[in-house]
Short mmCIF file of C-alpha atoms and ligand atoms in Angstrom, two decimals:
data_model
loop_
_atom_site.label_atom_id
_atom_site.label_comp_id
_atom_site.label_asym_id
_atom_site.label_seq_id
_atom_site.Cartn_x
_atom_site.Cartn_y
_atom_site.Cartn_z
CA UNK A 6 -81.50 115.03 273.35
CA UNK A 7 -84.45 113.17 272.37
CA UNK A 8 -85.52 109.63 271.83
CA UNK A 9 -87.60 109.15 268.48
CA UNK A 10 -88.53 106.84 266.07
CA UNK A 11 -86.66 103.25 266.02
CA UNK A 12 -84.60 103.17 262.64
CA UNK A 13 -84.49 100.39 260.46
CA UNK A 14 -81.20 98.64 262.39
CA UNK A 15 -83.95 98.75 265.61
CA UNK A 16 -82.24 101.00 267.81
CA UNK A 17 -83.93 103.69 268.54
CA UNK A 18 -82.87 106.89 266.56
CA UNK A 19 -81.82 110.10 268.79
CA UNK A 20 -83.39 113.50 267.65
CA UNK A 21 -80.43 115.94 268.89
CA UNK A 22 -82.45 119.43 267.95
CA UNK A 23 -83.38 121.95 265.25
CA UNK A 24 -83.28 121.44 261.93
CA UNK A 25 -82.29 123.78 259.29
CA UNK A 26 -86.38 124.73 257.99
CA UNK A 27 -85.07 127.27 255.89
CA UNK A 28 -82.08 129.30 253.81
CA UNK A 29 -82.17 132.95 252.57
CA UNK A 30 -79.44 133.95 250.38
CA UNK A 31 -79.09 137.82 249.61
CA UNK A 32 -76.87 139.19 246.95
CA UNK A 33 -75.61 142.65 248.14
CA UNK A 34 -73.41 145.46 246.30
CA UNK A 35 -70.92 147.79 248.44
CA UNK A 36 -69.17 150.38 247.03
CA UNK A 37 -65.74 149.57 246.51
CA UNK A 38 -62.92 152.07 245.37
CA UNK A 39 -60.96 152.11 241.80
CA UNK A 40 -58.29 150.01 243.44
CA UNK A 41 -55.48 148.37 240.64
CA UNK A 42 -54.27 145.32 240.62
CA UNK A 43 -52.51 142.50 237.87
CA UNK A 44 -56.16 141.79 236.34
CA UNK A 45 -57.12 145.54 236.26
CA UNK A 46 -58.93 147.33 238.49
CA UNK A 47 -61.66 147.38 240.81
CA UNK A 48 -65.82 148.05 239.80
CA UNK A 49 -67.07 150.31 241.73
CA UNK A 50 -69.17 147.85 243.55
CA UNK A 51 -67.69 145.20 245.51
CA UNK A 52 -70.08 142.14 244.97
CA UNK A 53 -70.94 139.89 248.02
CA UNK A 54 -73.51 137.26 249.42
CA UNK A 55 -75.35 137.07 252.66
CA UNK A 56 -76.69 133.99 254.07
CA UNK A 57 -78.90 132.90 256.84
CA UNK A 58 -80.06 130.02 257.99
CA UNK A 59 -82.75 129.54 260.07
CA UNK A 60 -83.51 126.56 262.52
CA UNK A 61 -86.97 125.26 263.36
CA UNK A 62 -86.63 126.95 266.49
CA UNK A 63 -86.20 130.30 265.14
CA UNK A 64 -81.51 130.38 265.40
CA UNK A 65 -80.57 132.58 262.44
CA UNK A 66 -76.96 131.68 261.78
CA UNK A 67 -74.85 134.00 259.59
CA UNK A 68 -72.55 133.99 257.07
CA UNK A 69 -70.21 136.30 253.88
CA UNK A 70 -68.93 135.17 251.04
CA UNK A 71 -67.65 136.82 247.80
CA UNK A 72 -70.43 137.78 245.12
CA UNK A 73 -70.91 135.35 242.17
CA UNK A 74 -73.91 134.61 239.94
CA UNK A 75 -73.21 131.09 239.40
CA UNK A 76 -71.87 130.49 243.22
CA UNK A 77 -75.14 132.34 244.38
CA UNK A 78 -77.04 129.95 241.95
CA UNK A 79 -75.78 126.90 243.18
CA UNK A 80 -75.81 127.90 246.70
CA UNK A 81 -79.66 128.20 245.57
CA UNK A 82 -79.95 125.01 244.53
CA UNK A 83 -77.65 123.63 248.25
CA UNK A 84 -81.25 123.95 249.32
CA UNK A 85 -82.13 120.78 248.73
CA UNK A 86 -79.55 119.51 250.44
CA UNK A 87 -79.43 122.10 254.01
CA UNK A 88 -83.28 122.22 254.56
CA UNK A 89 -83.94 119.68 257.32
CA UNK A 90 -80.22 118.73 258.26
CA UNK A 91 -78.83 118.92 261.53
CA UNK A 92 -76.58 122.24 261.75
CA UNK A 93 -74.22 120.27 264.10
CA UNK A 94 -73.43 117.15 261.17
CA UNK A 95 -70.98 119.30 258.98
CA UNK A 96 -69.34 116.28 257.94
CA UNK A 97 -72.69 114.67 256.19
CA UNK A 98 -73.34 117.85 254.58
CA UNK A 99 -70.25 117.97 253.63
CA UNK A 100 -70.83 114.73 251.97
CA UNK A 101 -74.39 115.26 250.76
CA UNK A 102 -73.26 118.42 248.86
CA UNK A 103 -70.19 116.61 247.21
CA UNK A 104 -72.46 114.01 246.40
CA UNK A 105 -74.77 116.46 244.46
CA UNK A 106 -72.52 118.47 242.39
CA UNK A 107 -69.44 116.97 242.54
CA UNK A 108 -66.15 117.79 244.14
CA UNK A 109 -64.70 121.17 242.94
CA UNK A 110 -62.16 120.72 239.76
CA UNK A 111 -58.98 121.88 239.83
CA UNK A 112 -58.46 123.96 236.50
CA UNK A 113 -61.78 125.85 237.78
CA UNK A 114 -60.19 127.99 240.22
CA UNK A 115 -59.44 130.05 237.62
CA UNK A 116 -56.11 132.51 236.60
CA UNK A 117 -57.54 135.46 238.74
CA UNK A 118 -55.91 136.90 242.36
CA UNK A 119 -58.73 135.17 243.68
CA UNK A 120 -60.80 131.54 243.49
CA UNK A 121 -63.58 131.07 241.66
CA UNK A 122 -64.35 127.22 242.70
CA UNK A 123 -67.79 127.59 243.35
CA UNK A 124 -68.71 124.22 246.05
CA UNK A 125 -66.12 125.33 248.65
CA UNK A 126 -67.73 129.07 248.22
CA UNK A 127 -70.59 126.91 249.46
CA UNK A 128 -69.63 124.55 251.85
CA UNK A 129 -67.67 127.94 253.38
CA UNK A 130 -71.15 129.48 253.38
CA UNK A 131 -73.30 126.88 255.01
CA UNK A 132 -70.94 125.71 257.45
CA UNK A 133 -70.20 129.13 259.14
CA UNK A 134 -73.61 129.99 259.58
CA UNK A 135 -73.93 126.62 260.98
CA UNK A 136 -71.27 127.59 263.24
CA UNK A 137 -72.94 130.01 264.32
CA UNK A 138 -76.50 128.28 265.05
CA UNK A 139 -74.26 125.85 267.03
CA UNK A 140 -72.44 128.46 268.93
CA UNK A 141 -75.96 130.09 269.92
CA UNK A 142 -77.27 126.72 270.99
CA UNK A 143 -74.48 126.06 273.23
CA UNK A 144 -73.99 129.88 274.36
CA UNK A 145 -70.44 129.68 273.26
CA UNK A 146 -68.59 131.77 270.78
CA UNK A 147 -67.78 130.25 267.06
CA UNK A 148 -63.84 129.76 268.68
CA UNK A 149 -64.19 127.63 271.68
CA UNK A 150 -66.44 125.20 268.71
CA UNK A 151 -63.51 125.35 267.23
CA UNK A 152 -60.94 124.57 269.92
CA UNK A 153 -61.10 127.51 271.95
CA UNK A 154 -59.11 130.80 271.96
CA UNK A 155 -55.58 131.18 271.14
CA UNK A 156 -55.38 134.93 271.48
CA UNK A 157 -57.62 137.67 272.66
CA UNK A 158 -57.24 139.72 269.98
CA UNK A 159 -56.08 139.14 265.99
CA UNK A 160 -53.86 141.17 264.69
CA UNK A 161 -54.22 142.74 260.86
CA UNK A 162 -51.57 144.09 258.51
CA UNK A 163 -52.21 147.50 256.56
CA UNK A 164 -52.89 146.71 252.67
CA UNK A 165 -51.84 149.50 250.49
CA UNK A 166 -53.27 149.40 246.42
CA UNK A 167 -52.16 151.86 243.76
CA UNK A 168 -55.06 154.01 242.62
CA UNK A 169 -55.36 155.58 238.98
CA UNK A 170 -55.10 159.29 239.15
CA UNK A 171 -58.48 160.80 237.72
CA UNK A 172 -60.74 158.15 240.31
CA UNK A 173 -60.61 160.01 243.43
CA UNK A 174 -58.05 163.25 242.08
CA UNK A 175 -55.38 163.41 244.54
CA UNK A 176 -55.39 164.97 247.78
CA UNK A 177 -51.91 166.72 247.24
CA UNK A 178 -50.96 166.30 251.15
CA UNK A 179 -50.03 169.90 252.21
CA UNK A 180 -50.18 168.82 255.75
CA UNK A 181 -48.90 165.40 257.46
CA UNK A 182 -50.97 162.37 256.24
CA UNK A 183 -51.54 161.24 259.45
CA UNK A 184 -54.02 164.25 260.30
CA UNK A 185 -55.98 163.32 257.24
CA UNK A 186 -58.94 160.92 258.38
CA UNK A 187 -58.82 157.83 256.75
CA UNK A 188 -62.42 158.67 255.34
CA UNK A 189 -60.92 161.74 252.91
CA UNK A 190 -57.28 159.27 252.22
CA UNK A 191 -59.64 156.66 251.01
CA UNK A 192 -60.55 158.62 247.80
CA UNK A 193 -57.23 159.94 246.77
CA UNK A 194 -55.53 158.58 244.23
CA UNK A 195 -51.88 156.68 244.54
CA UNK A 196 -49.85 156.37 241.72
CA UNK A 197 -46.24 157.38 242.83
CA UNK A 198 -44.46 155.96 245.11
CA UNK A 199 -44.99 159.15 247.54
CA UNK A 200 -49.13 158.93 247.53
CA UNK A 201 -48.45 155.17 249.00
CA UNK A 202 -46.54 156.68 251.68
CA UNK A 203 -49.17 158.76 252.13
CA UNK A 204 -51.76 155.89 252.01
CA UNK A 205 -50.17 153.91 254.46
CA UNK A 206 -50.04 156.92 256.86
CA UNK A 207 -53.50 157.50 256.86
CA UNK A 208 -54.23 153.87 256.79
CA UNK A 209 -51.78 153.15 259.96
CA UNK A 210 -52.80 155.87 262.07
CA UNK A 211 -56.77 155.16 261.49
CA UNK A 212 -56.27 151.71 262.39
CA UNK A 213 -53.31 151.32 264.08
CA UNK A 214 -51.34 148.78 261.71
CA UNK A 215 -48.80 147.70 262.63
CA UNK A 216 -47.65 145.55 259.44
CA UNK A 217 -47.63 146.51 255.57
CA UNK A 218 -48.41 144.74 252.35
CA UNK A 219 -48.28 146.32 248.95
CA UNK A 220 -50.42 145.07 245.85
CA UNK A 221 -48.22 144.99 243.20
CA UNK A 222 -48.52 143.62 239.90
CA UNK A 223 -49.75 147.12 237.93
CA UNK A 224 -46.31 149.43 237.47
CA UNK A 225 -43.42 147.63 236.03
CA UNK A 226 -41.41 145.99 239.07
CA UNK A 227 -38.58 148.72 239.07
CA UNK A 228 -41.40 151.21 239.67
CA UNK A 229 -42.47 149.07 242.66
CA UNK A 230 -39.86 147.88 244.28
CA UNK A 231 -39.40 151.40 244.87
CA UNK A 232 -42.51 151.87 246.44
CA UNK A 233 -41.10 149.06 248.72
CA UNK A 234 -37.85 150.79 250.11
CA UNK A 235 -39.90 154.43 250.14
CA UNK A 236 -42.10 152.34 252.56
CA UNK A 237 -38.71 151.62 254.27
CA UNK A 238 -37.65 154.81 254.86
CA UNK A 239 -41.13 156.30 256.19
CA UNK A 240 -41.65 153.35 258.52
CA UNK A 241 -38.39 152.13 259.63
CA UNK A 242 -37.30 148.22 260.29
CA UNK A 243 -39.60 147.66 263.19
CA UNK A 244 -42.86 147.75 260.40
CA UNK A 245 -42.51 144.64 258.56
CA UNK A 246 -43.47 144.54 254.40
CA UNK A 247 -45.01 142.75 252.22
CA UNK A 248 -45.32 142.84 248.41
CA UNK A 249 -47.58 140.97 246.21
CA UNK A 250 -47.22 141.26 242.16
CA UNK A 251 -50.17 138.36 241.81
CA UNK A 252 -47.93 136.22 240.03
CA UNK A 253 -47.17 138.40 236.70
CA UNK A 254 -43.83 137.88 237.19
CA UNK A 255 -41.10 135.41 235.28
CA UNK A 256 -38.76 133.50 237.60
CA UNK A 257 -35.70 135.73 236.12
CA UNK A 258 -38.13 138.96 236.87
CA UNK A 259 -38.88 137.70 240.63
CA UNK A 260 -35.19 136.29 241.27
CA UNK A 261 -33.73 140.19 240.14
CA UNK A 262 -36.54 141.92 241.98
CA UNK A 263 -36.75 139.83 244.74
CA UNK A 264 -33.10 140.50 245.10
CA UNK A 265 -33.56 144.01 246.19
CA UNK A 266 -36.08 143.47 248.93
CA UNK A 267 -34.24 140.67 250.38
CA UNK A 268 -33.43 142.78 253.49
CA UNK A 269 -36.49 144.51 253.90
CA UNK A 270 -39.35 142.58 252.99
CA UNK A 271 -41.07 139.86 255.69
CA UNK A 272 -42.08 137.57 252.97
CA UNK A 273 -42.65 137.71 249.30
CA UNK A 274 -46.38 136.91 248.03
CA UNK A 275 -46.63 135.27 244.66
CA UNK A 276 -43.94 136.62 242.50
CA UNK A 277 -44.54 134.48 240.05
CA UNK A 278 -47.50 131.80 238.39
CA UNK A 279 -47.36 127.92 239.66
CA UNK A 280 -45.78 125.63 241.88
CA UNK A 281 -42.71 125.01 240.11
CA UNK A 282 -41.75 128.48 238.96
CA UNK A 283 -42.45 129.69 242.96
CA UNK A 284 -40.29 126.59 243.86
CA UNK A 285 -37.85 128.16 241.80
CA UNK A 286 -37.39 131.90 242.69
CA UNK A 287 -37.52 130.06 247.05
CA UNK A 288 -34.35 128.03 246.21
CA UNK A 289 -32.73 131.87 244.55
CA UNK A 290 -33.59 134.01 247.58
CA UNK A 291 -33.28 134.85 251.09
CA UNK A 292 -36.65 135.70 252.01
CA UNK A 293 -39.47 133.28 252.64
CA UNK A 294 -42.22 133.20 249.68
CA UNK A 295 -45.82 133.05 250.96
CA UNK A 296 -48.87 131.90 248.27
CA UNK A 297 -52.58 132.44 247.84
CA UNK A 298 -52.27 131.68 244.16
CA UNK A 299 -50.04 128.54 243.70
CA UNK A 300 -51.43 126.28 246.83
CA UNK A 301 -55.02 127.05 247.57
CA UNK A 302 -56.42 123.33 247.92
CA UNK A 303 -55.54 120.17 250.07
CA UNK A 304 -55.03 118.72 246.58
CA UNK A 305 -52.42 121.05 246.12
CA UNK A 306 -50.24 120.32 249.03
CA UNK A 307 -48.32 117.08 248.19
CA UNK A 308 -47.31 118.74 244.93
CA UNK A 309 -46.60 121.99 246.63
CA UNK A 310 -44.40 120.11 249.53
CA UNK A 311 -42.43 118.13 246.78
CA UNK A 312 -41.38 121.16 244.84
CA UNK A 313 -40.75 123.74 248.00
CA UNK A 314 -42.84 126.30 246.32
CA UNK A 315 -43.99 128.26 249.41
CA UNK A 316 -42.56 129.02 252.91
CA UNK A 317 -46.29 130.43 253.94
CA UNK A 318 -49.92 129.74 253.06
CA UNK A 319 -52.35 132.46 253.10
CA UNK A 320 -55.52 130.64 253.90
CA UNK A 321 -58.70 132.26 253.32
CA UNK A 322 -61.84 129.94 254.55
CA UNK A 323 -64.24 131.15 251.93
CA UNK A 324 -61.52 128.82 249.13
CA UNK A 325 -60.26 125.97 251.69
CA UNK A 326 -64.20 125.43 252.35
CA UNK A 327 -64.56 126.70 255.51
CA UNK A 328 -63.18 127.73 259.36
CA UNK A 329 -62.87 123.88 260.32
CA UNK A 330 -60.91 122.96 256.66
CA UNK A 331 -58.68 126.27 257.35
CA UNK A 332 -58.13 125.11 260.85
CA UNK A 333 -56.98 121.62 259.40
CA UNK A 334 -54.92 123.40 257.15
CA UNK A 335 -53.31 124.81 260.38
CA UNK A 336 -51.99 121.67 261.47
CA UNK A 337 -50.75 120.76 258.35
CA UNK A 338 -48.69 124.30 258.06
CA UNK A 339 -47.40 122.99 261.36
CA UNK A 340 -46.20 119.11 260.35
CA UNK A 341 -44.75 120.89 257.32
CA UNK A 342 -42.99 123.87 259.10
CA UNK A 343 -44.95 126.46 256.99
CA UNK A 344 -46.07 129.91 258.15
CA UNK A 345 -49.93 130.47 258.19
CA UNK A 346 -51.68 133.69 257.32
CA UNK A 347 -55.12 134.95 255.88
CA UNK A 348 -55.90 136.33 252.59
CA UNK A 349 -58.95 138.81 251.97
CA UNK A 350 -60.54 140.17 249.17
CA UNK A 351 -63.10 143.19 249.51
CA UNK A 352 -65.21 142.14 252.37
CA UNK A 353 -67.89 143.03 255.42
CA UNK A 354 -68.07 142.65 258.99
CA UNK A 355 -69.62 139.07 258.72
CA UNK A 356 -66.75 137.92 256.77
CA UNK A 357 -63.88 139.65 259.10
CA UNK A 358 -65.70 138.25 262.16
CA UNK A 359 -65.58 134.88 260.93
CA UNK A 360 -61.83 135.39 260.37
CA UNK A 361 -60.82 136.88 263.68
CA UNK A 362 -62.87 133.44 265.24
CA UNK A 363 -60.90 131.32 263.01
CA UNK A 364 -57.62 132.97 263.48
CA UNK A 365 -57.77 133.15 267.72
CA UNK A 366 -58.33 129.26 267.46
CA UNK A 367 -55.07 128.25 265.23
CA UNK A 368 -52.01 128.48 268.02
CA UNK A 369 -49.30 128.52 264.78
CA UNK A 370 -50.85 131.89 263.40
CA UNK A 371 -47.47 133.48 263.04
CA UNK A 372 -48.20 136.76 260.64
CA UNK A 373 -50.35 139.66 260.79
CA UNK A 374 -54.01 139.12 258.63
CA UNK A 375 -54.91 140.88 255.55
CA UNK A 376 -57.60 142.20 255.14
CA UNK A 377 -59.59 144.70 252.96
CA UNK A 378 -61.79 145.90 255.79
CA UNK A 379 -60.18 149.99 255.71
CA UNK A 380 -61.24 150.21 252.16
CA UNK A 381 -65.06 149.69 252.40
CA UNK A 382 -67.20 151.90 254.28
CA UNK A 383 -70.56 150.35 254.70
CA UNK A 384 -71.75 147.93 256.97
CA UNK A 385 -74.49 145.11 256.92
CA UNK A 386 -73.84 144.13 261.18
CA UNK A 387 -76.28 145.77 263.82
CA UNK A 388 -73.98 148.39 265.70
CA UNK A 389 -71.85 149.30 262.75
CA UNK A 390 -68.10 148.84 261.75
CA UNK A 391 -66.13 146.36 263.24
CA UNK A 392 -63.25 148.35 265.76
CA UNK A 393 -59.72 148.13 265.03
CA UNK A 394 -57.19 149.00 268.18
CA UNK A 395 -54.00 149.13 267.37
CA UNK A 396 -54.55 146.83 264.38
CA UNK A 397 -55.71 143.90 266.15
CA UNK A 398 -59.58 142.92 266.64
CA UNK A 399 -60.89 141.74 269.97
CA UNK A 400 -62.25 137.90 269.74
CA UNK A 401 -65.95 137.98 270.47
CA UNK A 402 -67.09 136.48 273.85
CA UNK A 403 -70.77 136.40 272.80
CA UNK A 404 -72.55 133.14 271.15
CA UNK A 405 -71.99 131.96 268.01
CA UNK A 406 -70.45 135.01 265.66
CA UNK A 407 -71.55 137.06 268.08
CA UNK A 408 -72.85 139.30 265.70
CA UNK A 409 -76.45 140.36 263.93
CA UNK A 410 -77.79 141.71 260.49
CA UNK A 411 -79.11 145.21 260.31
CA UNK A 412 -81.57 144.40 258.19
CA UNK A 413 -82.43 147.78 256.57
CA UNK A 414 -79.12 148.19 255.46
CA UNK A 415 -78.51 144.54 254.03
CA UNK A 416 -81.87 145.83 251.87
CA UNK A 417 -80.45 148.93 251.17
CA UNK A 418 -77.21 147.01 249.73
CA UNK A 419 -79.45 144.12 248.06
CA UNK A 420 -80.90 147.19 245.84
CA UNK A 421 -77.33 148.16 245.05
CA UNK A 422 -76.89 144.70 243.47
CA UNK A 423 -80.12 144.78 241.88
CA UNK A 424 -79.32 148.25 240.45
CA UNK A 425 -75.61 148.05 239.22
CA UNK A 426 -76.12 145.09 237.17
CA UNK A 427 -72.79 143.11 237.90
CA UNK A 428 -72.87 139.18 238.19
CA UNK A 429 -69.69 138.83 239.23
CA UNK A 430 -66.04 140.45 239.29
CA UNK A 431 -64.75 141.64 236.46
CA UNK A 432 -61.60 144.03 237.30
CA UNK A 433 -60.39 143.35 233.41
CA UNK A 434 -63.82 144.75 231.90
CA UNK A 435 -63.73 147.79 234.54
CA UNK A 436 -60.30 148.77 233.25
CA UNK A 437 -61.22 148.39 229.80
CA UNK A 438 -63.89 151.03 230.46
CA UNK A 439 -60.90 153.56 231.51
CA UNK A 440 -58.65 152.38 229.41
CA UNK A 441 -59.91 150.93 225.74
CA UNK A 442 -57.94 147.63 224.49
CA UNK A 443 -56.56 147.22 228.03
CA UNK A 444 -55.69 143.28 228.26
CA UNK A 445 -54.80 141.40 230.91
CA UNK A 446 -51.94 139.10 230.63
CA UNK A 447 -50.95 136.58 233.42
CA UNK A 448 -46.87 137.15 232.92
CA UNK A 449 -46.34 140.48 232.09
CA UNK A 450 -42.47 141.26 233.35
O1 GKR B 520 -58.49 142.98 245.86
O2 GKR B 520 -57.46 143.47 244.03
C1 GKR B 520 -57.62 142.79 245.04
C2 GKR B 520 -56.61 141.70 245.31
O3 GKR B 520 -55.75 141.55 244.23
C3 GKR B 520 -57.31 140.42 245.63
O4 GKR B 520 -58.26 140.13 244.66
C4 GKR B 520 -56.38 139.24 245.76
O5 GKR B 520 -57.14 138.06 245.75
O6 GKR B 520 -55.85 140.14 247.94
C5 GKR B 520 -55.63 139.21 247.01
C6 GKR B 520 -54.27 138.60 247.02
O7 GKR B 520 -53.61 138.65 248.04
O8 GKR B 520 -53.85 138.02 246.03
MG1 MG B 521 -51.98 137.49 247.27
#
């Protein structure tokens, strides 16, 4: 600590250390497969941004967050706000980037799987790679800044996705799945109920799963609820399920369906669109509901505790603004008696280290993760793909993320963006090119 200047008041104002003296934001591309869901299907590029920040000193801090054009832009324009601030005073620029674009509204989260409020994007991106400056600075890993470590290791679930025959051709298992590498499963194609089977095989035995969840939302529900009790079968009671339709369901559709996974699913995800409707299908069934569609702010809460629309929230700190906002979140799951859980979208190793820091600090983490990790292949951290053992990821012990860029690569994946020509997701537009006319429609059964 230093003594500087005297401030206005008198007193003598303390200089703590480096400033922020500079932000680099890099737009990347990684292939991504033809994976279906409720709003279509998958591009073949999976867009995401890389930041760094850099301290007068010379700390590069890290950070991932989903690909976006306009989030990219005004994370451009956060410039004027992060150059010269103190990496350890989240709070003011917290409150110096509210106070430039305004808080995030509501209605702009938008009727996709996934949130496209563009200042916690932000905030999410700043703050982890601040995170990680501090963590270097102190020589102490991103989870003891964040109340230390819960766990050792964090434990992820196995997420299966249908796959359109025609992307990939199927593999037409002639031997057991579980000698196929994950590497040749990956490309296959999974439309029946069988080639999920299959998937999840492959998927478990690569990574050692020891969870499932199921992206529904694509086949009408009779076709997967199906899926679900094939699942069943191959993996027995001791794997538990999950099953998310992304929230094209009607409460009479979810209460029927949800009816005949009621002894073999571990929690519902998002049956159905909106607090009240969720609130609804809870109060019909046996099995707890979990949400990363109908509560995904603070704002959200009250409403969300008033109706009982969710048993579980599936935080994801890239929407709640961050690992310290997800960790509050944590404490509120706890006053409230909710489950807590992580929801991913097609990510990197920056992004699933910042989760497995997060994760080992919350001590009411009571479900295995998602994440998308198994379905991409390239990597933008020095030393290559994150290792799975026996589905769980060992907490870093080194400073900050404990991570670094490989820079050639992140330049080899910054040309990707520059060549494919995507601004930002579009899984409607991508099935429209396979299948003409193809609409998406938020309640479809
Ligand atoms: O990757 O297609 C996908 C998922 O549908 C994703 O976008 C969702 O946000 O994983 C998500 C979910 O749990 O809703
Ligand atoms: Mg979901």
């Amino acid at each position: 600590m230093q003594r500087g200047h005297s401030t206005a008041s008198g007193r003598p104002e303390i200089v703590y250390g480096p400033k922020i003296k500079e932000l680099r934001v890099t737009p990347i591309a990684v292939t991504d497969p033809p994976l279906l869901n409720s709003v279509g299907i998958h591009a073949p590029y999976a867009l995401r941004t890389v930041i760094e920040l850099v301290t007068d000193d010379n700390i590069c801090g890290i950070s991932e967050i989903p690909g976006n054009v306009e989030i990219n832009g005004l994370l451009d324009q956060s410039e004027a706000v992060i150059i010269g601030a103190d990496p350890f005073q989240l709070n003011k620029l917290r409150t110096d980037l509210i106070g430039r674009f305004g808080q995030d509204q509501r209605d702009t989260r938008g009727v996709n799987p996934w949130d496209d409020r563009k200042l916690v994007h932000v905030f999410s991106a700043l703050e982890v790679a601040c995170l990680d400056i501090q963590g270097k600075i102190c020589n102490r890993p991103v989870v003891d800044l964040l109340g230390g470590r819960c766990r050792e290791q964090v434990s992820f679930a196995a997420y299966l996705f249908y796959k359109p025959k025609g992307a990939g051709g199927a593999l037409g298992y002639k031997v057991d799945p579980r000698a196929i590498s994950w590497a040749a499963a990956r490309q296959t194609s999974a439309e029946s109920a069988e080639e999920i089977v299959d998937q999840a095989q492959s998927m478990c035995n690569e990574f050692g799963f020891k969870s499932i969840k199921l992206k529904g939302g694509v086949f009408p529900p009779e076709i997967e609820v199906d899926t679900i009790h094939k699942l069943r079968i191959a993996f027995g009671p001791e794997v538990p399920l999950r099953f998310d339709p992304n929230g094209v369901w009607t409460v009479e559709t979810s209460i029927k369906y949800g009816r005949q996974m009621e002894e073999i699913l571990e929690y519902l995800e998002d049956p159905t669109r909106g607090q009240e409707g969720m609130a609804a299908v809870r109060k019909a069934l046996k099995i707890p509901l979990a949400t990363n569609m109908c509560t995904t702010s603070f704002e959200d809460i009250p409403p969300g505790i008033a109706h009982g629309s969710e048993d579980i929230i599936l935080s994801d700190h890239h929407f709640w603004g961050g690992l310290r906002e997800s960790i509050s979140l944590g404490k509120i799951c706890r006053t409230f008696e909710k489950g807590l859980s992580m929801h991913s979208n097609s990510h990197l190793g920056i992004s699933l280290t910042a989760m497995v820091h997060m994760a080992a600090a919350i001590p009411n983490l009571t479900y295995d993760l998602d994440t998308h990790y198994p379905w991409q292949s390239e990597e933008v951290i020095a030393g290559g793909r994150v290792k799975f053992e026996d589905g769980k990821v060992a907490v870093p012990r080194e400073p900050g993320l404990g991570i670094s860029l490989d820079r050639q690569v992140l330049g080899q994946l910054h040309e990707n963006y520059k060549m494919c020509g995507f601004a930002r997701r579009d899984d409607t537009l991508e099935m429209q090119k396979i299948q003409p006319g193809w609409k998406f429609k938020a309640t479809k059964w």
